[in-house]
Short mmCIF file of C-alpha atoms in Angstrom, two decimals:
data_model
loop_
_atom_site.label_atom_id
_atom_site.label_comp_id
_atom_site.label_asym_id
_atom_site.label_seq_id
_atom_site.Cartn_x
_atom_site.Cartn_y
_atom_site.Cartn_z
CA MET A 30 -21.40 -14.77 -3.32
CA GLY A 31 -21.38 -18.48 -2.87
CA GLN A 32 -19.30 -20.12 -0.18
CA ARG A 33 -16.69 -21.46 -2.78
CA ALA A 34 -16.13 -17.97 -4.35
CA PHE A 35 -16.00 -16.46 -1.04
CA ARG A 36 -13.47 -19.13 0.26
CA ARG A 37 -11.35 -18.35 -3.21
CA TRP A 38 -11.23 -14.61 -2.48
CA TYR A 39 -10.43 -15.16 1.22
CA LEU A 40 -7.66 -17.38 0.22
CA VAL A 41 -6.40 -14.76 -2.35
CA HIS A 42 -6.61 -12.02 0.46
CA LYS A 43 -4.76 -14.11 3.12
CA TRP A 44 -2.16 -15.06 0.88
CA THR A 45 -1.26 -12.07 -1.28
CA SER A 46 -1.60 -10.01 2.01
CA LEU A 47 0.88 -12.44 4.00
CA VAL A 48 3.70 -12.61 1.22
CA CYS A 49 3.72 -8.79 0.91
CA THR A 50 3.21 -7.37 4.50
CA ALA A 51 6.74 -7.39 5.69
CA PHE A 52 7.72 -5.37 2.51
CA LEU A 53 4.75 -3.04 2.85
CA PHE A 54 5.50 -2.53 6.42
CA MET A 55 9.09 -1.44 5.62
CA LEU A 56 7.61 0.92 2.73
CA CYS A 57 5.19 2.42 5.11
CA VAL A 58 7.76 2.99 7.89
CA THR A 59 10.58 4.33 5.40
CA GLY A 60 7.95 6.39 3.36
CA LEU A 61 6.89 8.32 6.46
CA PRO A 62 9.95 10.56 6.58
CA LEU A 63 10.08 10.94 2.72
CA ILE A 64 6.75 12.38 2.79
CA PHE A 65 8.44 15.36 4.89
CA HIS A 66 11.73 15.27 2.72
CA ALA A 67 11.92 18.90 2.16
CA GLU A 68 11.24 19.78 5.75
CA LEU A 69 13.61 17.28 7.08
CA ASP A 70 16.31 18.35 4.67
CA GLN A 71 15.86 21.91 6.01
CA THR A 72 15.92 20.75 9.52
CA LEU A 73 18.89 18.34 8.99
CA GLY A 74 20.75 21.57 7.45
CA HIS A 75 20.91 20.34 3.92
CA THR A 76 19.50 23.18 2.51
CA PRO A 77 21.30 25.97 4.27
CA PRO A 78 19.64 29.47 4.14
CA LEU A 79 20.88 31.72 1.40
CA ALA A 80 22.90 34.99 2.01
CA THR A 81 21.13 38.55 1.62
CA VAL A 82 22.03 40.21 -1.71
CA ALA A 83 21.91 43.75 -2.09
CA PRO A 84 19.20 44.73 -4.85
CA GLY A 85 20.71 45.43 -8.44
CA MET A 86 23.75 43.23 -7.99
CA PRO A 87 24.76 41.90 -11.31
CA ARG A 88 24.28 37.96 -11.64
CA PRO A 89 27.03 35.87 -12.95
CA THR A 90 26.35 33.74 -16.23
CA LEU A 91 25.74 30.25 -15.90
CA ASP A 92 28.60 29.66 -18.21
CA ALA A 93 30.99 31.66 -15.62
CA ILE A 94 29.54 29.49 -12.78
CA VAL A 95 30.04 26.01 -14.62
CA ALA A 96 33.70 27.25 -15.61
CA ARG A 97 34.37 27.84 -11.74
CA VAL A 98 32.85 24.46 -10.76
CA LEU A 99 35.22 22.69 -13.44
CA ALA A 100 38.12 24.77 -12.19
CA ASN A 101 37.61 23.08 -9.09
CA ARG A 102 37.30 19.66 -10.62
CA PRO A 103 39.75 19.91 -13.63
CA ASN A 104 39.55 16.25 -14.45
CA GLU A 105 35.65 16.24 -14.54
CA GLU A 106 32.99 16.94 -16.92
CA VAL A 107 29.59 18.69 -16.42
CA GLN A 108 26.72 16.13 -16.63
CA PHE A 109 23.59 18.09 -15.53
CA VAL A 110 22.64 21.44 -14.05
CA GLU A 111 19.57 21.18 -11.81
CA PHE A 112 17.68 24.32 -11.01
CA ASP A 113 15.86 24.56 -7.46
CA ALA A 114 12.25 25.00 -8.10
CA ASP A 115 11.68 27.23 -5.07
CA ARG A 116 15.17 29.10 -4.67
CA PRO A 117 17.47 30.98 -6.81
CA VAL A 118 19.85 27.75 -6.62
CA ALA A 119 21.27 25.50 -9.15
CA THR A 120 23.32 22.25 -8.67
CA ILE A 121 26.20 21.75 -11.26
CA ILE A 122 26.58 17.86 -11.25
CA THR A 123 30.07 16.53 -12.54
CA GLY A 124 31.69 13.26 -13.16
CA SER A 125 34.76 11.80 -14.51
CA SER A 126 32.89 11.72 -17.69
CA ALA A 127 29.51 12.68 -19.32
CA SER A 128 28.31 9.06 -19.13
CA ALA A 129 29.72 8.42 -15.65
CA PRO A 130 27.29 6.54 -13.18
CA GLU A 131 25.21 8.60 -11.02
CA SER A 132 26.74 7.10 -7.80
CA GLU A 133 30.32 8.63 -8.82
CA ALA A 134 28.85 12.10 -9.46
CA HIS A 135 29.81 15.20 -7.45
CA LEU A 136 27.10 18.05 -6.69
CA GLN A 137 27.90 21.59 -6.32
CA PRO A 138 24.95 23.87 -5.27
CA VAL A 139 25.50 27.45 -6.22
CA ASP A 140 23.79 30.62 -5.44
CA LEU A 141 22.80 32.02 -8.80
CA ARG A 142 22.58 35.62 -7.48
CA THR A 143 26.11 35.71 -6.52
CA GLY A 144 27.90 32.54 -8.05
CA ARG A 145 28.83 31.68 -4.30
CA PHE A 146 29.29 27.92 -3.76
CA ILE A 147 26.75 26.27 -1.23
CA ALA A 148 27.77 23.36 0.98
CA PRO A 149 26.55 20.27 -0.69
CA PRO A 150 24.19 18.00 0.88
CA PRO A 151 25.66 14.58 2.23
CA ARG A 152 26.10 12.23 -0.98
CA ARG A 153 25.12 8.58 -0.34
CA ALA A 154 24.96 9.05 3.42
CA GLY A 155 22.90 10.26 6.19
CA PHE A 156 19.25 9.15 7.37
CA MET A 157 17.40 10.57 4.28
CA PHE A 158 19.70 8.45 1.94
CA TRP A 159 19.21 5.41 3.89
CA MET A 160 15.47 5.75 4.03
CA GLU A 161 15.29 6.59 0.26
CA GLU A 162 17.52 3.66 -0.77
CA ALA A 163 15.42 1.28 1.46
CA HIS A 164 12.04 2.57 0.10
CA LYS A 165 12.94 2.67 -3.50
CA ARG A 166 15.51 0.15 -4.07
CA MET A 167 16.17 -1.95 -0.92
CA PHE A 168 19.64 -1.43 -1.52
CA LEU A 169 19.48 -3.93 -4.44
CA GLY A 170 19.55 -1.41 -7.43
CA LEU A 171 16.82 -2.10 -10.17
CA GLY A 172 16.31 -5.50 -9.04
CA GLY A 173 15.12 -4.41 -5.61
CA THR A 174 12.91 -1.68 -7.24
CA LEU A 175 11.37 -4.29 -9.78
CA PHE A 176 10.65 -6.76 -6.73
CA LEU A 177 9.19 -3.94 -4.73
CA GLY A 178 6.95 -3.47 -7.85
CA ALA A 179 5.81 -7.02 -7.65
CA MET A 180 5.20 -6.62 -3.93
CA GLY A 181 2.97 -3.66 -4.96
CA LEU A 182 1.09 -5.78 -7.42
CA LEU A 183 0.36 -8.35 -4.57
CA PHE A 184 -0.62 -5.43 -2.55
CA LEU A 185 -3.15 -4.47 -5.13
CA ALA A 186 -4.64 -7.83 -5.24
CA ALA A 187 -4.78 -8.03 -1.49
CA ILE A 188 -6.70 -4.59 -1.52
CA VAL A 189 -9.35 -5.89 -4.22
CA SER A 190 -9.72 -9.09 -2.69
CA GLY A 191 -10.08 -7.28 0.71
CA ILE A 192 -13.06 -5.40 -0.68
CA VAL A 193 -14.87 -8.63 -1.93
CA VAL A 194 -14.39 -10.29 1.25
CA TYR A 195 -15.60 -7.30 3.09
CA ALA A 196 -19.12 -7.80 1.70
CA PRO A 197 -19.99 -10.99 3.45
CA PHE A 198 -18.65 -9.91 6.61
CA MET A 199 -20.65 -6.87 6.68
CA ARG A 200 -23.97 -8.25 5.41
CA LYS A 201 -25.39 -7.94 8.62
CA LEU A 202 -23.58 -5.02 10.07
CA PRO A 203 -24.00 -1.34 9.60
CA PHE A 204 -21.15 0.53 7.88
CA GLY A 205 -18.40 1.42 10.67
CA THR A 206 -19.47 -1.16 13.15
CA VAL A 207 -16.85 -1.98 16.03
CA ARG A 208 -17.94 -4.54 18.41
CA ARG A 209 -16.25 -3.39 21.67
CA SER A 210 -18.27 -5.74 23.82
CA ARG A 211 -17.04 -8.66 22.14
CA SER A 212 -13.69 -10.57 21.99
CA MET A 213 -10.52 -8.67 21.33
CA ARG A 214 -10.00 -10.60 17.92
CA LEU A 215 -13.58 -9.57 16.90
CA ARG A 216 -12.85 -5.96 17.72
CA TRP A 217 -9.69 -5.82 15.82
CA LEU A 218 -11.47 -7.62 12.87
CA ASP A 219 -13.96 -4.81 12.75
CA LEU A 220 -11.11 -2.20 13.06
CA HIS A 221 -9.34 -3.86 10.24
CA ASN A 222 -12.36 -3.75 7.91
CA LEU A 223 -13.12 -0.38 9.04
CA PHE A 224 -9.76 0.99 8.38
CA GLY A 225 -9.28 -1.09 5.15
CA ILE A 226 -12.64 -0.12 3.70
CA THR A 227 -12.32 3.53 4.33
CA THR A 228 -8.88 4.02 3.23
CA ALA A 229 -9.24 1.74 0.11
CA ALA A 230 -9.22 4.14 -2.39
CA TRP A 231 -6.16 6.02 -0.98
CA LEU A 232 -4.20 2.59 -0.54
CA THR A 233 -5.10 1.78 -4.38
CA VAL A 234 -3.76 5.03 -5.46
CA ILE A 235 -0.49 4.75 -3.51
CA GLY A 236 -0.33 1.03 -4.68
CA LEU A 237 -0.79 1.76 -8.38
CA THR A 238 1.69 4.94 -8.29
CA GLY A 239 4.10 2.83 -6.29
CA VAL A 240 3.96 0.12 -8.92
CA PHE A 241 4.39 2.64 -11.70
CA ASN A 242 7.11 4.53 -9.91
CA THR A 243 9.18 1.17 -9.89
CA LEU A 244 9.11 1.06 -13.67
CA ASP A 245 10.83 4.55 -14.04
CA GLN A 246 14.29 3.13 -15.03
CA PRO A 247 12.66 0.99 -17.65
CA LEU A 248 10.53 3.90 -19.02
CA ALA A 249 13.45 6.00 -19.16
CA ASP A 250 15.12 3.66 -21.38
CA TRP A 251 12.11 3.28 -23.66
CA TRP A 252 11.78 7.15 -23.72
CA ARG A 253 15.41 7.50 -24.68
CA SER A 254 14.91 4.68 -27.24
CA THR A 255 11.94 6.14 -28.96
CA GLN A 256 11.32 9.79 -28.56
CA LEU A 257 14.79 10.98 -27.99
CA SER A 258 16.17 8.85 -30.52
CA ALA A 259 13.53 10.40 -33.06
CA MET A 260 14.53 13.73 -31.95
CA THR A 261 18.22 13.30 -32.54
CA ALA A 262 17.89 11.22 -35.74
CA PRO A 263 19.13 14.12 -37.95
CA TYR A 264 22.48 14.16 -36.21
CA ARG A 265 23.11 10.41 -36.30
CA ASP A 266 25.87 10.59 -38.92
CA ALA A 267 27.05 14.02 -37.76
CA PRO A 268 30.90 14.53 -36.98
CA PRO A 269 31.88 14.46 -33.27
CA LEU A 270 31.30 17.63 -31.57
CA ARG A 271 34.54 19.84 -31.06
CA ARG A 272 33.64 22.08 -28.40
CA VAL A 273 30.67 22.43 -26.29
CA GLY A 274 29.06 26.01 -26.58
CA SER A 275 27.35 28.32 -24.25
CA VAL A 276 24.69 26.72 -21.92
CA ASP A 277 23.30 30.47 -21.34
CA ILE A 278 22.42 30.64 -25.05
CA ALA A 279 21.04 26.95 -25.03
CA ILE A 280 18.87 28.16 -22.25
CA GLU A 281 17.63 31.07 -23.98
CA ALA A 282 16.82 29.35 -27.18
CA ALA A 283 14.90 26.77 -25.16
CA ARG A 284 12.96 29.44 -23.52
CA ARG A 285 12.03 31.04 -26.96
CA GLY A 286 10.96 27.36 -28.07
CA SER A 287 8.74 26.92 -24.99
CA PRO A 288 7.10 30.38 -24.20
CA GLY A 289 6.06 30.70 -20.50
CA MET A 290 8.02 27.68 -19.42
CA LYS A 291 11.33 27.65 -17.35
CA PRO A 292 14.33 25.36 -17.51
CA LEU A 293 14.48 22.77 -14.47
CA ILE A 294 17.35 20.40 -15.70
CA VAL A 295 20.01 20.84 -18.37
CA ALA A 296 21.67 17.53 -19.68
CA TRP A 297 25.11 18.07 -21.14
CA PRO A 298 26.01 16.69 -24.50
CA GLY A 299 26.96 12.95 -24.26
CA THR A 300 24.78 12.24 -21.00
CA PHE A 301 21.92 9.54 -20.75
CA PHE A 302 19.42 12.09 -21.54
CA SER A 303 20.89 13.95 -24.19
CA SER A 304 22.85 13.27 -27.47
CA PRO A 305 26.48 13.83 -28.14
CA HIS A 306 25.63 16.75 -29.96
CA HIS A 307 23.03 18.50 -27.92
CA PHE A 308 22.20 20.15 -24.68
CA ASN A 309 18.87 18.81 -23.58
CA VAL A 310 16.88 21.68 -21.58
CA PHE A 311 14.01 20.03 -19.74
CA MET A 312 11.49 22.75 -19.55
CA THR A 313 8.67 22.92 -16.84
CA GLY A 314 5.47 25.08 -16.78
CA ASP A 315 4.28 27.46 -14.02
CA THR A 316 0.89 26.03 -13.13
CA PRO A 317 0.48 23.55 -10.12
CA LEU A 318 -0.11 20.57 -12.89
CA THR A 319 2.50 21.74 -15.61
CA SER A 320 5.23 22.43 -12.96
CA LYS A 321 5.16 18.50 -12.17
CA LEU A 322 5.91 17.65 -16.19
CA LEU A 323 9.05 18.23 -18.38
CA ARG A 324 9.43 19.10 -21.81
CA PRO A 325 12.59 18.35 -23.51
CA SER A 326 14.19 20.96 -25.60
CA LEU A 327 17.16 19.88 -27.85
CA VAL A 328 19.78 22.61 -28.55
CA ASP A 329 22.50 22.06 -30.95
CA ALA A 330 25.43 22.40 -28.56
CA ALA A 331 27.87 23.92 -31.16
CA THR A 332 25.41 26.53 -32.59
CA GLY A 333 23.00 27.13 -29.87
CA GLN A 334 19.96 26.63 -32.13
CA LEU A 335 16.99 25.08 -31.05
CA THR A 336 16.80 21.72 -33.19
CA ASP A 337 13.58 20.21 -31.47
CA THR A 338 11.07 20.31 -28.60
CA ARG A 339 8.08 18.01 -27.75
CA ASP A 340 5.65 17.11 -25.03
CA MET A 341 6.82 13.93 -23.57
CA PRO A 342 4.71 10.65 -24.19
CA LEU A 343 1.47 9.94 -22.20
CA LEU A 344 3.21 7.25 -20.36
CA ILE A 345 6.05 9.24 -18.99
CA ARG A 346 3.82 12.28 -18.25
CA ALA A 347 1.71 9.81 -16.21
CA LEU A 348 4.98 8.70 -14.48
CA PHE A 349 5.75 12.56 -13.50
CA LEU A 350 2.25 12.71 -12.07
CA SER A 351 2.41 9.32 -10.25
CA ARG A 352 5.46 10.67 -8.03
CA PRO A 353 3.59 13.31 -6.23
CA LEU A 354 0.43 11.25 -5.98
CA HIS A 355 2.65 8.54 -4.37
CA PHE A 356 4.58 10.74 -1.89
CA GLY A 357 1.75 13.26 -1.15
CA ASP A 358 4.22 16.20 -1.46
CA TYR A 359 2.18 18.48 -3.71
CA GLY A 360 -0.67 20.21 -1.76
CA GLY A 361 1.35 21.93 0.93
CA LEU A 362 2.06 20.97 4.65
CA GLY A 363 -1.59 20.07 5.50
CA LEU A 364 -1.70 17.44 2.86
CA LYS A 365 1.67 15.96 3.93
CA ILE A 366 0.20 15.65 7.67
CA VAL A 367 -2.79 13.88 6.23
CA TRP A 368 -0.71 11.58 4.06
CA ALA A 369 1.51 10.64 7.04
CA LEU A 370 -1.81 9.90 9.23
CA LEU A 371 -3.01 7.75 6.32
CA ASP A 372 0.36 6.01 6.42
CA LEU A 373 -0.15 5.26 9.90
CA VAL A 374 -3.64 3.88 9.38
CA ALA A 375 -1.91 1.64 6.63
CA ILE A 376 0.39 0.41 9.43
CA VAL A 377 -2.51 -0.44 11.67
CA ILE A 378 -4.30 -2.42 8.75
CA LEU A 379 -1.06 -4.37 8.20
CA GLY A 380 -0.58 -5.11 11.92
CA SER A 381 -4.13 -5.98 12.69
CA GLY A 382 -4.08 -8.34 9.38
CA ILE A 383 -0.99 -9.98 10.96
CA TYR A 384 -2.71 -10.13 14.44
CA LEU A 385 -5.80 -11.77 13.09
CA TRP A 386 -3.82 -14.49 10.90
CA LEU A 387 -1.82 -15.29 14.18
CA GLY A 388 -4.74 -15.54 16.35
CA ARG A 389 -6.79 -17.80 13.92
CA LYS A 390 -8.77 -20.75 15.02
CA PRO A 391 -8.41 -24.06 13.28
CA VAL A 392 -11.84 -24.21 11.83
CA PRO A 393 -13.03 -23.68 8.14
CA ILE A 394 -13.63 -20.22 7.00
CA GLU A 395 -17.34 -20.97 6.13
CA ILE A 396 -18.02 -21.79 9.73
CA ARG A 397 -16.12 -18.74 11.05
CA GLN A 398 -18.28 -16.51 8.46
CA ALA A 399 -21.40 -18.18 9.84
CA ALA A 400 -20.28 -17.61 13.38
CA LEU A 401 -19.77 -13.96 12.58
CA ALA A 402 -23.18 -13.75 10.97
CA THR A 403 -24.69 -15.09 14.37
CA GLU A 404 -22.59 -12.73 16.43
CA ALA A 405 -23.97 -9.87 14.36
CA VAL A 406 -27.39 -11.08 14.95
CA SER A 407 -27.07 -11.71 18.59
CA ARG A 408 -25.14 -8.54 19.53
CA MET B 14 -31.51 -6.40 17.17
CA LYS B 15 -32.92 -7.88 14.15
CA ALA B 16 -30.03 -7.82 11.67
CA GLN B 17 -31.30 -8.06 7.88
CA SER B 18 -29.24 -9.00 5.05
CA ARG B 19 -28.02 -6.05 3.09
CA THR B 20 -27.44 -5.60 -0.61
CA ALA B 21 -24.11 -4.77 -2.18
CA TRP B 22 -25.18 -1.12 -2.69
CA ILE B 23 -26.18 -0.58 1.02
CA ILE B 24 -22.78 -2.36 2.02
CA PHE B 25 -20.77 -0.30 -0.33
CA ARG B 26 -22.52 2.98 -0.67
CA TRP B 27 -20.57 4.85 2.16
CA PRO B 28 -17.24 3.34 1.08
CA LEU B 29 -17.89 4.29 -2.47
CA LEU B 30 -18.73 8.11 -1.40
CA LEU B 31 -15.54 8.09 0.76
CA GLY B 32 -13.38 6.79 -1.94
CA GLY B 33 -14.80 9.19 -4.51
CA LEU B 34 -14.38 12.14 -1.98
CA ASN B 35 -10.81 10.93 -1.47
CA ILE B 36 -9.98 10.50 -5.24
CA ALA B 37 -11.60 14.00 -5.91
CA GLY B 38 -9.32 15.47 -3.29
CA LEU B 39 -6.17 13.83 -4.60
CA LEU B 40 -6.93 15.08 -8.04
CA LEU B 41 -7.84 18.63 -7.02
CA GLY B 42 -4.71 18.95 -4.99
CA LEU B 43 -2.86 18.03 -8.21
CA VAL B 44 -4.19 20.88 -10.24
CA GLY B 45 -5.13 23.40 -7.65
CA ASN B 46 -3.35 26.01 -5.58
CA GLY B 47 -3.98 27.85 -2.46
CA MET B 48 -7.77 27.49 -1.43
CA THR B 49 -8.17 24.10 -3.64
CA ASP B 50 -5.27 22.80 -1.65
CA VAL B 51 -7.35 23.30 1.58
CA ILE B 52 -10.41 21.75 -0.04
CA ALA B 53 -8.17 18.78 -1.47
CA CYS B 54 -6.83 18.29 2.17
CA LEU B 55 -10.12 18.05 3.60
CA LEU B 56 -11.30 15.75 1.11
CA VAL B 57 -8.13 13.31 1.36
CA SER B 58 -8.68 13.34 5.03
CA SER B 59 -12.30 12.18 4.92
CA PRO B 60 -11.41 8.46 5.65
CA LEU B 61 -9.62 9.85 8.57
CA LEU B 62 -12.59 11.70 9.83
CA VAL B 63 -14.77 8.73 9.70
CA VAL B 64 -12.17 6.57 11.38
CA ALA B 65 -11.70 8.93 14.06
CA GLY B 66 -15.21 9.66 14.48
CA ARG B 67 -16.20 5.97 14.61
CA TYR B 68 -13.09 4.87 16.72
CA ALA B 69 -13.58 7.73 19.42
CA GLY B 70 -17.32 7.41 19.76
CA LYS B 71 -18.66 4.75 22.02
CA ARG B 72 -21.66 4.48 19.69
CA GLY B 73 -21.79 3.92 15.92
CA ILE B 74 -22.14 6.70 13.49
CA ALA B 75 -25.40 5.38 12.79
CA ASP B 76 -26.58 6.33 16.24
CA ILE B 77 -25.35 9.81 16.13
CA GLY B 78 -27.95 10.79 13.45
CA ILE B 79 -26.09 9.96 10.17
CA PRO B 80 -28.20 7.25 8.34
CA LEU B 81 -25.65 5.19 7.20
CA SER B 82 -27.40 1.96 6.87
#
């Protein structure tokens, strides 16, 4: 690589890194507790242990559970039912109307074996809420999310340019060299290079999936206006729904339409993820891979007949897979610990980058590059 | 020590291997369960093992018998 090309790549690395470092530092710090979301929820008492139930005890129907929840909230409508993937628990989500914003919704977890209500987790409060809001939106809604996506793109540019400028620095040094006997600055440059190049693949995956995840709301809008719209097209001119039928029948119909799958979320008629005439039962598979994907099943809310079920578009399936790949919560506690350690390494890379920039000398990069090569020869 | 100018392949072969192991671990964890999760965990942690080995050691990895360059 010529000196001009090197200088250009170096400037790209310097400026893309400098612009996004503060935000990435925030993302690394707030992302750390999010890796252990499930464990921390348990520790903080957000998922209380379930009572022991005598074997053979008859289970209440979901219709009966929903009716009890609505009896407690007479002026509200059901929006969603979310089934816990690991426990016999469903959360009934209600709001002032089917289309009321998520921020105004009420959550009522219920033990599906007994119908007993479980204390709901704190809503829009508590340590994990603040961490999640900062990490995903910076408390700025969709604008904050998209801004973080732009910072993610700069981060990816910093990684690519970092890999390019790594080569000239390492032309005369063996892989993994840390020159401990030289100056502190040189030692940190070597550590920055070592940490950066060894974790480059992981950082790229985190960056790419992070950017992709910031597009989840626009992608949801796109899915709704394309696939969901096509699935509900036959009902476009149908008269308004008079009475919402049984959710138990709807789930059974969805099960028959997707054998081997189980329901994860049921969207009530009139909600964002359904139509005014349908329950949308989102089914999920039972393998490690398919359990991360959702398959919408539209059930006529009046008759309980399955009207359509399809695999989601590739882009949406990629989005579902990019979530676990970003947060590292898909391979057990061991992988989470590794993820956390890699996150700490990323913090060291950011910190050492800032240290190197603050301690820079007022000499052109070409001269510094030549000096580094000389140091390598004479070390 | 006489330092020689190294080709891009020599400079990047170990980072490429580490990156490959890392990506393989990430994907294996996504599709696997049980034992494959353990293997995935080891593969994803390969950069950490190199960093820990290199940072903790007084000498380079090259000095302890792994022909890195």
